[in-house]
mmCIF file of N, CA, C and O in Angstrom:
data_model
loop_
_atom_site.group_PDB
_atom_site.id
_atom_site.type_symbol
_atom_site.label_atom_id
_atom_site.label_comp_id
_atom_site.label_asym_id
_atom_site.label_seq_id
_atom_site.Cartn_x
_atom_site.Cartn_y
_atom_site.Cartn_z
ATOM 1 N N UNK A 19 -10.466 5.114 6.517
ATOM 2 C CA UNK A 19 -10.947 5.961 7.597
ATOM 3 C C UNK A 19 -11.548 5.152 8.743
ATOM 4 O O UNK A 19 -12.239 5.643 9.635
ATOM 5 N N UNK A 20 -11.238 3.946 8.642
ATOM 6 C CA UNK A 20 -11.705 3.246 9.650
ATOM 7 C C UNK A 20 -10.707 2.386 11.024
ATOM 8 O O UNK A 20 -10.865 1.634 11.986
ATOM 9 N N UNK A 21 -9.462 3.265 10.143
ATOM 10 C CA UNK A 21 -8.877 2.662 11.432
ATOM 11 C C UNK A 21 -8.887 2.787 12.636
ATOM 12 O O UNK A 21 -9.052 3.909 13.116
ATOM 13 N N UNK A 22 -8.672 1.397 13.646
ATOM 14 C CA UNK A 22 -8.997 1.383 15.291
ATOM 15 C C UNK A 22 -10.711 1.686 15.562
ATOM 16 O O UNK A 22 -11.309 2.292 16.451
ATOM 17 N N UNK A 23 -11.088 1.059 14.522
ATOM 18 C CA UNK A 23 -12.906 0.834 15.076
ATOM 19 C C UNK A 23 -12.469 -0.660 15.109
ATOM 20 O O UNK A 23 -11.606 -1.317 14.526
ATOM 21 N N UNK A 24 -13.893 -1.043 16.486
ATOM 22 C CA UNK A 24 -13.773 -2.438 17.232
ATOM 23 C C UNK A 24 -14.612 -3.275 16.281
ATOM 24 O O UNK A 24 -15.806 -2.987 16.193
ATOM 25 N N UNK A 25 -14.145 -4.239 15.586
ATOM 26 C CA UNK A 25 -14.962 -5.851 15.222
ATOM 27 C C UNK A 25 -15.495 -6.718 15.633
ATOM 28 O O UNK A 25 -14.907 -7.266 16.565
ATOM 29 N N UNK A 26 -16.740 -7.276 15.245
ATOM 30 C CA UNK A 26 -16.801 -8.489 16.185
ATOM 31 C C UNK A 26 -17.265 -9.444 14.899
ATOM 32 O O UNK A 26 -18.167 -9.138 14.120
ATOM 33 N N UNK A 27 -16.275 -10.957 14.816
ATOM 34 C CA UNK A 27 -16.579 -11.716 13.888
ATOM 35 C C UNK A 27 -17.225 -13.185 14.324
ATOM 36 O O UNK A 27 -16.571 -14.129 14.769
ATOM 37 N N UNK A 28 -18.341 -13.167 14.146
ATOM 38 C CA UNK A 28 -19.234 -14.467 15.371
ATOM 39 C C UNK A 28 -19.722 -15.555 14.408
ATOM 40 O O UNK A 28 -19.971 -15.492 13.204
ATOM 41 N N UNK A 29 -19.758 -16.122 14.895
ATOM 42 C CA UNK A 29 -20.314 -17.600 14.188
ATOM 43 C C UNK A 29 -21.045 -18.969 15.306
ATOM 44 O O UNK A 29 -20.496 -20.017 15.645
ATOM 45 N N UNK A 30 -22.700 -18.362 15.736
ATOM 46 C CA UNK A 30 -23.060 -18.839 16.655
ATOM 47 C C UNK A 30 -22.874 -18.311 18.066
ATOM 48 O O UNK A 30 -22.919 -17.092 18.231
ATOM 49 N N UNK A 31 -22.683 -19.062 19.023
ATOM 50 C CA UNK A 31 -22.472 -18.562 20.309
ATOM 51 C C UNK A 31 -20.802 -18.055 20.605
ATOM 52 O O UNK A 31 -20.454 -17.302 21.515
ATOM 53 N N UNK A 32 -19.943 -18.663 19.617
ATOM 54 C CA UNK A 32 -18.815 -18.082 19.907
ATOM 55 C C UNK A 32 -18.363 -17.012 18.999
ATOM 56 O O UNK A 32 -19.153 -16.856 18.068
ATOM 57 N N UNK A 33 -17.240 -16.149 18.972
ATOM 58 C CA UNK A 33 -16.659 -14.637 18.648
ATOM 59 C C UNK A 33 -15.503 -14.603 18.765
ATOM 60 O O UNK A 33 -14.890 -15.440 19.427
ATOM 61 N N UNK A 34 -14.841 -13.438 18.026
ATOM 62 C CA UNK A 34 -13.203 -12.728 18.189
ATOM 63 C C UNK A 34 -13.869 -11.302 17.509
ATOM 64 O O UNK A 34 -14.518 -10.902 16.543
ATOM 65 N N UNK A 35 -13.149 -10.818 18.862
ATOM 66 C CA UNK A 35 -13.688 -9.057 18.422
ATOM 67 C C UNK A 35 -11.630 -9.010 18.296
ATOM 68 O O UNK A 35 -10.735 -9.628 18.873
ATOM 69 N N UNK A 36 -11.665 -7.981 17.278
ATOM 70 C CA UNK A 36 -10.666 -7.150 16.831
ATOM 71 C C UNK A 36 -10.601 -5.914 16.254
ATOM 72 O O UNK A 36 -11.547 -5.617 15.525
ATOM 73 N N UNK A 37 -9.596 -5.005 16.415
ATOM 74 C CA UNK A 37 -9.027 -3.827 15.763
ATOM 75 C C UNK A 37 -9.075 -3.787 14.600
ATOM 76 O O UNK A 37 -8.612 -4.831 14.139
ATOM 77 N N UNK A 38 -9.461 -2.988 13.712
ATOM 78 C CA UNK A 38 -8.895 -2.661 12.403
ATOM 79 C C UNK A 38 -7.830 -1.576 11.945
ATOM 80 O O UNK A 38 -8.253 -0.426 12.064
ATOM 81 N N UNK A 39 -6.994 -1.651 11.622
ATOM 82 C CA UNK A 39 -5.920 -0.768 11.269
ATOM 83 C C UNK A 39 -5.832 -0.521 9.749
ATOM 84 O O UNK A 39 -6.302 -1.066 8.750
ATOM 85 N N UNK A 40 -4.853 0.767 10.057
ATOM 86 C CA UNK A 40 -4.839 1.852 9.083
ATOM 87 C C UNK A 40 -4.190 0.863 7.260
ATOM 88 O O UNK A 40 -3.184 0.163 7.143
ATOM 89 N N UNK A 41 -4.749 1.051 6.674
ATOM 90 C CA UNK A 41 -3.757 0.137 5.072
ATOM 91 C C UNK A 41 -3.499 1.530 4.612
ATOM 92 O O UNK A 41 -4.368 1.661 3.750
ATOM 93 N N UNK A 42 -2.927 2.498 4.651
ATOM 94 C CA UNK A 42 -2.439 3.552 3.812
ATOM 95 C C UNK A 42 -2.559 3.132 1.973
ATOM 96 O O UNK A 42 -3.109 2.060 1.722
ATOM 97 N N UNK A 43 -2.145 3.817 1.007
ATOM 98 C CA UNK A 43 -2.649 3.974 -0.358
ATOM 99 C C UNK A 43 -0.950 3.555 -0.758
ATOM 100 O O UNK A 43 0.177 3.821 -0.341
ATOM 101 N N UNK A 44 -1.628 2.693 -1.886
ATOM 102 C CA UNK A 44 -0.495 2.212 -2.645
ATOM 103 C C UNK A 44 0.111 3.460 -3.972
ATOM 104 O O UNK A 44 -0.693 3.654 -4.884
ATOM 105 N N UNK A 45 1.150 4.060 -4.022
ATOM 106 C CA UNK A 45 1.328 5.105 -4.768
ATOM 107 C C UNK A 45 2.278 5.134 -5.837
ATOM 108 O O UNK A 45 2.686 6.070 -6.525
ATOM 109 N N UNK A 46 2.577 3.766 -5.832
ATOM 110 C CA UNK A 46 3.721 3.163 -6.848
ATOM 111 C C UNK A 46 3.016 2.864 -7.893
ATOM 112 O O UNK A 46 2.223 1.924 -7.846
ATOM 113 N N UNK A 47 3.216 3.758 -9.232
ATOM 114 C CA UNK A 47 2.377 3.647 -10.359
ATOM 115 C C UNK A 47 3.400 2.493 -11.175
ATOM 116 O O UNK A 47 2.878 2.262 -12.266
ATOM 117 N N UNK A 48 4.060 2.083 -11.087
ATOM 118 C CA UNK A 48 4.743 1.050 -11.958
ATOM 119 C C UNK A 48 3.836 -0.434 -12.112
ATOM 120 O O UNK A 48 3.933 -1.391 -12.879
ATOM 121 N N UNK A 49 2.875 -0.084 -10.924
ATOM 122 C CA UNK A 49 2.369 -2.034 -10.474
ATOM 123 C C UNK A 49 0.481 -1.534 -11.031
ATOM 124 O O UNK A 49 -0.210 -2.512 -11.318
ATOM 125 N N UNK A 50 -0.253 -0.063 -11.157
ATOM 126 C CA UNK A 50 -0.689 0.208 -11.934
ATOM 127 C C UNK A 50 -1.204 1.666 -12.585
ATOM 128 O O UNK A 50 -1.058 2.681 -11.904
ATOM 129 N N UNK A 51 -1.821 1.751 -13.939
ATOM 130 C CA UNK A 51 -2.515 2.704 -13.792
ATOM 131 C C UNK A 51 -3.053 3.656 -12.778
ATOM 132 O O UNK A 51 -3.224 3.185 -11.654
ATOM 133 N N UNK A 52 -3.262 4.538 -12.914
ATOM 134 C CA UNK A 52 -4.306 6.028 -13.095
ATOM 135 C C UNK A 52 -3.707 5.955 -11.008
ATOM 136 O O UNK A 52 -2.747 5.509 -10.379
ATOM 137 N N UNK A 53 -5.085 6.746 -10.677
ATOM 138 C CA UNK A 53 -4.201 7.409 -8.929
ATOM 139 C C UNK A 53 -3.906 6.358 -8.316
ATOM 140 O O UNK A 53 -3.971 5.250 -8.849
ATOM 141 N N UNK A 54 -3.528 6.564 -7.066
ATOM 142 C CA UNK A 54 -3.055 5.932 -5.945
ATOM 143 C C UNK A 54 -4.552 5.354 -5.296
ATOM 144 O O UNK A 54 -5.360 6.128 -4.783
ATOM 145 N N UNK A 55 -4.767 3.981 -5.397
ATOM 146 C CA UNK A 55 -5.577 3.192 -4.405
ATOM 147 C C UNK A 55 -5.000 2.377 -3.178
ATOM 148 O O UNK A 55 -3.789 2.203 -3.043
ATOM 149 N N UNK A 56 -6.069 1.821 -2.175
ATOM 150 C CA UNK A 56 -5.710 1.177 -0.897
ATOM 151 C C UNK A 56 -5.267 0.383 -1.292
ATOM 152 O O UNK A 56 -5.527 -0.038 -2.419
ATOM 153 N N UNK A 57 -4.022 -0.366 -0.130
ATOM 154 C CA UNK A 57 -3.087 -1.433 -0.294
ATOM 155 C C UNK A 57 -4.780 -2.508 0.957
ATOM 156 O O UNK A 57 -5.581 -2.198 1.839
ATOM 157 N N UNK A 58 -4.408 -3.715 0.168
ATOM 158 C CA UNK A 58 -5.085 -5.152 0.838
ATOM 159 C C UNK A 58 -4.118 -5.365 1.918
ATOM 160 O O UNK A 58 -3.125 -4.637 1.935
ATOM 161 N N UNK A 59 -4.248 -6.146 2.705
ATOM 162 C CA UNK A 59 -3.877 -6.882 4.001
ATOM 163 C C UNK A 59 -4.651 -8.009 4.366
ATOM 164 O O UNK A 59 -5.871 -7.851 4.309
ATOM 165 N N UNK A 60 -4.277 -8.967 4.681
ATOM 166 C CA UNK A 60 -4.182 -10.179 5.723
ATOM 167 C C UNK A 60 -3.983 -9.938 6.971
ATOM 168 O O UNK A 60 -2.986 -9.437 7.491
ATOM 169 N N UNK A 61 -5.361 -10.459 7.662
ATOM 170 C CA UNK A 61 -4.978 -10.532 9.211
ATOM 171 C C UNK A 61 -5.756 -11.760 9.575
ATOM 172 O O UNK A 61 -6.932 -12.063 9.372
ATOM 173 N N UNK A 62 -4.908 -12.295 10.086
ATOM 174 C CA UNK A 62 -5.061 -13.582 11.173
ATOM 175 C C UNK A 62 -5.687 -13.266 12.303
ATOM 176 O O UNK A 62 -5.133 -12.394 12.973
ATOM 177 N N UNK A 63 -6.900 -13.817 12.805
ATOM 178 C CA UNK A 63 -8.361 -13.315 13.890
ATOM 179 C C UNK A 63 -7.560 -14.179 15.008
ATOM 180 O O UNK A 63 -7.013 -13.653 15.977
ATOM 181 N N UNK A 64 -7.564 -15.550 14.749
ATOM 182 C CA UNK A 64 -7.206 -16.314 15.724
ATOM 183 C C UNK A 64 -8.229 -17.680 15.776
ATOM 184 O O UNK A 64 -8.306 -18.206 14.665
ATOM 185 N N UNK A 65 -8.848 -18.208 16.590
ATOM 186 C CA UNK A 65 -9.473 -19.381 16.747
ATOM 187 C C UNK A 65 -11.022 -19.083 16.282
ATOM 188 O O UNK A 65 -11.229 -17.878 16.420
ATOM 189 N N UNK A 66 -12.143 -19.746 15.795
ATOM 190 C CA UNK A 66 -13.434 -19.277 16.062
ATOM 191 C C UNK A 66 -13.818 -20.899 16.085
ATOM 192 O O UNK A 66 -13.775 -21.572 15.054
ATOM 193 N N UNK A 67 -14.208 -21.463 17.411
ATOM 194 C CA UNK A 67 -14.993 -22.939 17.330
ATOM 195 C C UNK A 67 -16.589 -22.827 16.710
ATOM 196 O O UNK A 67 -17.619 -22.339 17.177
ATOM 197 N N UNK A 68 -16.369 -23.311 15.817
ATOM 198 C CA UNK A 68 -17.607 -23.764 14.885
ATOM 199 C C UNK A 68 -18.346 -25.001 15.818
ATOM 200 O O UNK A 68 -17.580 -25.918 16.115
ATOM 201 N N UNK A 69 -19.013 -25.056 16.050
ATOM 202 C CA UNK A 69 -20.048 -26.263 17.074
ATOM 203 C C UNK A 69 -20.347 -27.727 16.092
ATOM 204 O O UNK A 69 -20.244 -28.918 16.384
ATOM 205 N N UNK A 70 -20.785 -26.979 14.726
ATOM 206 C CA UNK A 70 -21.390 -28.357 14.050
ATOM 207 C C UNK A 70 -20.821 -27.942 12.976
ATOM 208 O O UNK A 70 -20.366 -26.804 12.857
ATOM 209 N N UNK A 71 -20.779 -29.161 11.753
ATOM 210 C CA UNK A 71 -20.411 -29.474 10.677
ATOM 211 C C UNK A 71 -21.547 -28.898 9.776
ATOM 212 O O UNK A 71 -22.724 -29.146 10.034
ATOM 213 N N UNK A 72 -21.171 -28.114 8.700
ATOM 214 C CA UNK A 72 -21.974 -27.938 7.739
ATOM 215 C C UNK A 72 -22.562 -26.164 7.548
ATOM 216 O O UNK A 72 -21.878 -25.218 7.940
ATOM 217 N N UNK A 73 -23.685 -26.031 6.999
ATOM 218 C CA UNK A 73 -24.345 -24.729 6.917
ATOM 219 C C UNK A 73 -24.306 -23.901 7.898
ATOM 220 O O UNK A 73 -25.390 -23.762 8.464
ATOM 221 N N UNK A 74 -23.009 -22.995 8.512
ATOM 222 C CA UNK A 74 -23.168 -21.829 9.341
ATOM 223 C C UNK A 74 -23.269 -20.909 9.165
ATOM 224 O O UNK A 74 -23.140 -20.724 7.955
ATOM 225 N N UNK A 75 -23.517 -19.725 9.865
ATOM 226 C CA UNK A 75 -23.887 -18.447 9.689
ATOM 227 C C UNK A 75 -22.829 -17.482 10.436
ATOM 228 O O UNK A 75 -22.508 -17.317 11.613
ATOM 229 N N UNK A 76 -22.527 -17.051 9.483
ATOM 230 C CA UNK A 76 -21.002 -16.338 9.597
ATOM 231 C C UNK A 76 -21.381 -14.888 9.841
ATOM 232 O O UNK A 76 -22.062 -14.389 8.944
ATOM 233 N N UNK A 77 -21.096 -14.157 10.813
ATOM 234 C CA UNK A 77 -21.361 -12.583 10.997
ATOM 235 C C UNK A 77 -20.310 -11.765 11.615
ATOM 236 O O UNK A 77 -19.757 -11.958 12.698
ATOM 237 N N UNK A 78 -20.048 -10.476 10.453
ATOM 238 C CA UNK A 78 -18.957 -9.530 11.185
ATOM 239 C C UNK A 78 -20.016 -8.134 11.167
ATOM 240 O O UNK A 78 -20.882 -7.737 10.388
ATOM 241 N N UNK A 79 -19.354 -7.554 12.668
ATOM 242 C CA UNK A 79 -20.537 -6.140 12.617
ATOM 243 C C UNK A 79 -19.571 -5.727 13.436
ATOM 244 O O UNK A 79 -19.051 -6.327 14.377
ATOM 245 N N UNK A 80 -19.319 -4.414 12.917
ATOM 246 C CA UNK A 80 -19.045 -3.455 14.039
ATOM 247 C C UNK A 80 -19.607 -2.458 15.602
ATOM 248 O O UNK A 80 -20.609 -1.839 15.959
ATOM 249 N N UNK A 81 -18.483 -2.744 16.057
ATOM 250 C CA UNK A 81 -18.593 -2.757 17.552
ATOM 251 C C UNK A 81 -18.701 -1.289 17.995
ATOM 252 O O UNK A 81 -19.664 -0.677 18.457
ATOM 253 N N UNK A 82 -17.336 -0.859 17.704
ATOM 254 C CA UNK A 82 -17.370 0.496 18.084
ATOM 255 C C UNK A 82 -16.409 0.850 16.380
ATOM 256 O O UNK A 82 -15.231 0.602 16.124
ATOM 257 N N UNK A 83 -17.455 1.481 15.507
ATOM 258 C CA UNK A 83 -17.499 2.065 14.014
ATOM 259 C C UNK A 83 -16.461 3.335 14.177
ATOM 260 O O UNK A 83 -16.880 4.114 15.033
ATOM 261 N N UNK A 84 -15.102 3.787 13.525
ATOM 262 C CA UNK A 84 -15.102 4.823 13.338
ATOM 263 C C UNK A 84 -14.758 5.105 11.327
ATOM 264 O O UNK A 84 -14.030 4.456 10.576
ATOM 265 N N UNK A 85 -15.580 6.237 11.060
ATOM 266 C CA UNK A 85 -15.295 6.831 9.768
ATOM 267 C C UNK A 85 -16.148 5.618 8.870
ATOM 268 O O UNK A 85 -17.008 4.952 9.448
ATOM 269 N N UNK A 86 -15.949 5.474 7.945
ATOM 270 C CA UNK A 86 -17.111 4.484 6.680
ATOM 271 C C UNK A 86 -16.658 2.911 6.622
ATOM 272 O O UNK A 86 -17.332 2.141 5.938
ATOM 273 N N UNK A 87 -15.824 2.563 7.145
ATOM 274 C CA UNK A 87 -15.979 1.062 8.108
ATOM 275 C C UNK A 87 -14.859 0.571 6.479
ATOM 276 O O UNK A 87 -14.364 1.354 5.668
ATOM 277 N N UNK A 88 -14.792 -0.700 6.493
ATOM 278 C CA UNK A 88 -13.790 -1.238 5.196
ATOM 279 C C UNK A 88 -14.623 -2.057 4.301
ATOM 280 O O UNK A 88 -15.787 -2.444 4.403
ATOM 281 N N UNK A 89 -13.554 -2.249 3.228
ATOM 282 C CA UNK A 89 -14.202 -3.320 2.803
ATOM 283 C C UNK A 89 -13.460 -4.681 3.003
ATOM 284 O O UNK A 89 -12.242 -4.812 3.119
ATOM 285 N N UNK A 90 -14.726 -6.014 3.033
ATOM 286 C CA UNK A 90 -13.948 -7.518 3.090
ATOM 287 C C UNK A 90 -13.954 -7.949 1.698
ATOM 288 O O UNK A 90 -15.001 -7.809 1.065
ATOM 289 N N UNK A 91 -13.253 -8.294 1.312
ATOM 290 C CA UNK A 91 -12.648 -9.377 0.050
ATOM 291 C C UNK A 91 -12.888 -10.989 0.227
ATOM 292 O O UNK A 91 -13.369 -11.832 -0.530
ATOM 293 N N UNK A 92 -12.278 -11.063 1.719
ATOM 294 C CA UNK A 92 -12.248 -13.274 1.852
ATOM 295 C C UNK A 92 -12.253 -13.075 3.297
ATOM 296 O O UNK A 92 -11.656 -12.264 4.005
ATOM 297 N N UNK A 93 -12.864 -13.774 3.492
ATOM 298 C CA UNK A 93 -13.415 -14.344 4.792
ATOM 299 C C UNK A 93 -12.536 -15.862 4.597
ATOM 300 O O UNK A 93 -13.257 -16.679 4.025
ATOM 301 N N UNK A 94 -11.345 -16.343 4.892
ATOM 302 C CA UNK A 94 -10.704 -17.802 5.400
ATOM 303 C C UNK A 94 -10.963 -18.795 6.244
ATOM 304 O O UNK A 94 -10.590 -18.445 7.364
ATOM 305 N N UNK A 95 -11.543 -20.152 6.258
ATOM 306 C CA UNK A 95 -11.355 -20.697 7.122
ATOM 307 C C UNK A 95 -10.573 -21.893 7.072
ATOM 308 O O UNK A 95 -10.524 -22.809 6.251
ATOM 309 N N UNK A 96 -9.904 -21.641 8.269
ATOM 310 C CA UNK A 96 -8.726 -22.792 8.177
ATOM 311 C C UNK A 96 -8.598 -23.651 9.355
ATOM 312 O O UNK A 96 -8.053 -23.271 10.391
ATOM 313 N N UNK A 97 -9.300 -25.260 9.124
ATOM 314 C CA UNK A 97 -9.363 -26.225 10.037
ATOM 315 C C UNK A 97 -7.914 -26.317 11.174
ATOM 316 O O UNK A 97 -6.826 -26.693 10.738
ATOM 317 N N UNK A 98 -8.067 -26.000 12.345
ATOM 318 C CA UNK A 98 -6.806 -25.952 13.611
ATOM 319 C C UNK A 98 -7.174 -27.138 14.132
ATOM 320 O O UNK A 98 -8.301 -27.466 14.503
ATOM 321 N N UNK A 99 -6.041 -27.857 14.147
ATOM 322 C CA UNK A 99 -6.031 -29.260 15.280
ATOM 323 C C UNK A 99 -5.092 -28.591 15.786
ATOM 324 O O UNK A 99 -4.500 -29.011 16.779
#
Protein backbone atom coordinates (compact mmCIF):
# COMPACT_ATOMS: atom_id res chain seq x y z
CA UNK A 1 0.00 0.00 0.00
CA UNK A 2 2.77 2.09 -0.35
CA UNK A 3 3.21 2.44 -3.69
CA UNK A 4 4.52 5.93 -5.33
CA UNK A 5 5.29 7.42 -1.75
CA UNK A 6 8.62 9.63 -2.07
CA UNK A 7 12.08 8.24 -0.29
CA UNK A 8 14.82 9.82 0.82
CA UNK A 9 18.02 7.56 1.47
CA UNK A 10 20.92 9.96 3.07
CA UNK A 11 24.10 9.27 4.41
CA UNK A 12 25.51 12.64 5.74
CA UNK A 13 25.23 15.68 3.63
CA UNK A 14 24.54 13.74 0.54
CA UNK A 15 20.97 11.78 -0.68
CA UNK A 16 18.87 9.92 -3.49
CA UNK A 17 15.23 10.46 -2.98
CA UNK A 18 13.14 7.77 -4.91
CA UNK A 19 9.73 6.20 -5.76
CA UNK A 20 8.53 3.16 -4.35
CA UNK A 21 6.46 0.90 -6.44
CA UNK A 22 3.77 -1.46 -6.33
CA UNK A 23 5.39 -5.59 -5.63
CA UNK A 24 1.90 -7.19 -6.10
CA UNK A 25 1.45 -10.83 -4.07
CA UNK A 26 3.07 -13.89 -5.09
CA UNK A 27 0.07 -16.50 -5.66
CA UNK A 28 1.85 -19.47 -6.99
CA UNK A 29 1.42 -22.03 -4.23
CA UNK A 30 3.87 -24.58 -5.78
CA UNK A 31 7.09 -22.31 -4.44
CA UNK A 32 5.01 -22.22 -0.95
CA UNK A 33 2.61 -23.02 1.62
CA UNK A 34 -0.60 -21.50 3.08
CA UNK A 35 -1.95 -17.76 1.23
CA UNK A 36 -0.52 -15.62 -1.17
CA UNK A 37 2.37 -13.22 0.29
CA UNK A 38 4.42 -10.07 -1.22
CA UNK A 39 6.88 -10.76 -3.96
CA UNK A 40 10.71 -8.99 -2.84
CA UNK A 41 12.39 -6.72 -5.39
CA UNK A 42 15.72 -5.14 -6.02
CA UNK A 43 16.14 -1.67 -6.85
CA UNK A 44 19.21 0.03 -7.78
CA UNK A 45 19.15 3.92 -5.99
CA UNK A 46 22.09 4.97 -7.97
CA UNK A 47 25.29 6.79 -6.53
CA UNK A 48 25.40 7.90 -2.67
CA UNK A 49 29.16 9.60 -1.99
CA UNK A 50 30.11 8.52 1.38
CA UNK A 51 32.76 11.47 2.50
CA UNK A 52 34.90 9.27 4.93
CA UNK A 53 35.94 5.78 5.47
CA UNK A 54 34.47 3.86 8.23
CA UNK A 55 31.39 4.26 10.87
CA UNK A 56 28.45 6.02 8.89
CA UNK A 57 25.12 6.75 9.55
CA UNK A 58 22.85 5.48 7.10
CA UNK A 59 19.13 7.01 6.99
CA UNK A 60 15.95 6.23 4.89
CA UNK A 61 12.66 8.31 5.85
CA UNK A 62 9.91 9.03 4.01
CA UNK A 63 9.21 12.01 2.10
CA UNK A 64 5.90 12.06 0.93
CA UNK A 65 4.31 8.51 2.89
CA UNK A 66 1.42 6.94 1.17
CA UNK A 67 -0.61 3.88 3.00
CA UNK A 68 1.82 1.82 5.87
CA UNK A 69 5.18 2.50 4.06
CA UNK A 70 7.33 -1.15 3.26
CA UNK A 71 9.41 -3.19 4.58
CA UNK A 72 13.59 -3.17 4.03
CA UNK A 73 15.35 -6.53 4.10
CA UNK A 74 19.23 -5.21 2.77
CA UNK A 75 20.39 -2.09 2.48
CA UNK A 76 23.69 -2.83 -0.39
CA UNK A 77 26.63 -1.09 -0.69
CA UNK A 78 28.59 -1.36 -3.61
CA UNK A 79 32.06 0.49 -4.02
CA UNK A 80 31.67 2.60 -7.86
CA UNK A 81 34.94 3.65 -9.45
Amino acid sequence: DAADSEWVLSCGDESITFVSFESGFDSNKSFHPGPPRQRNFVATLGVLNIAKAGLNHLELTPRKLLGQGFSVKRITLTPYR
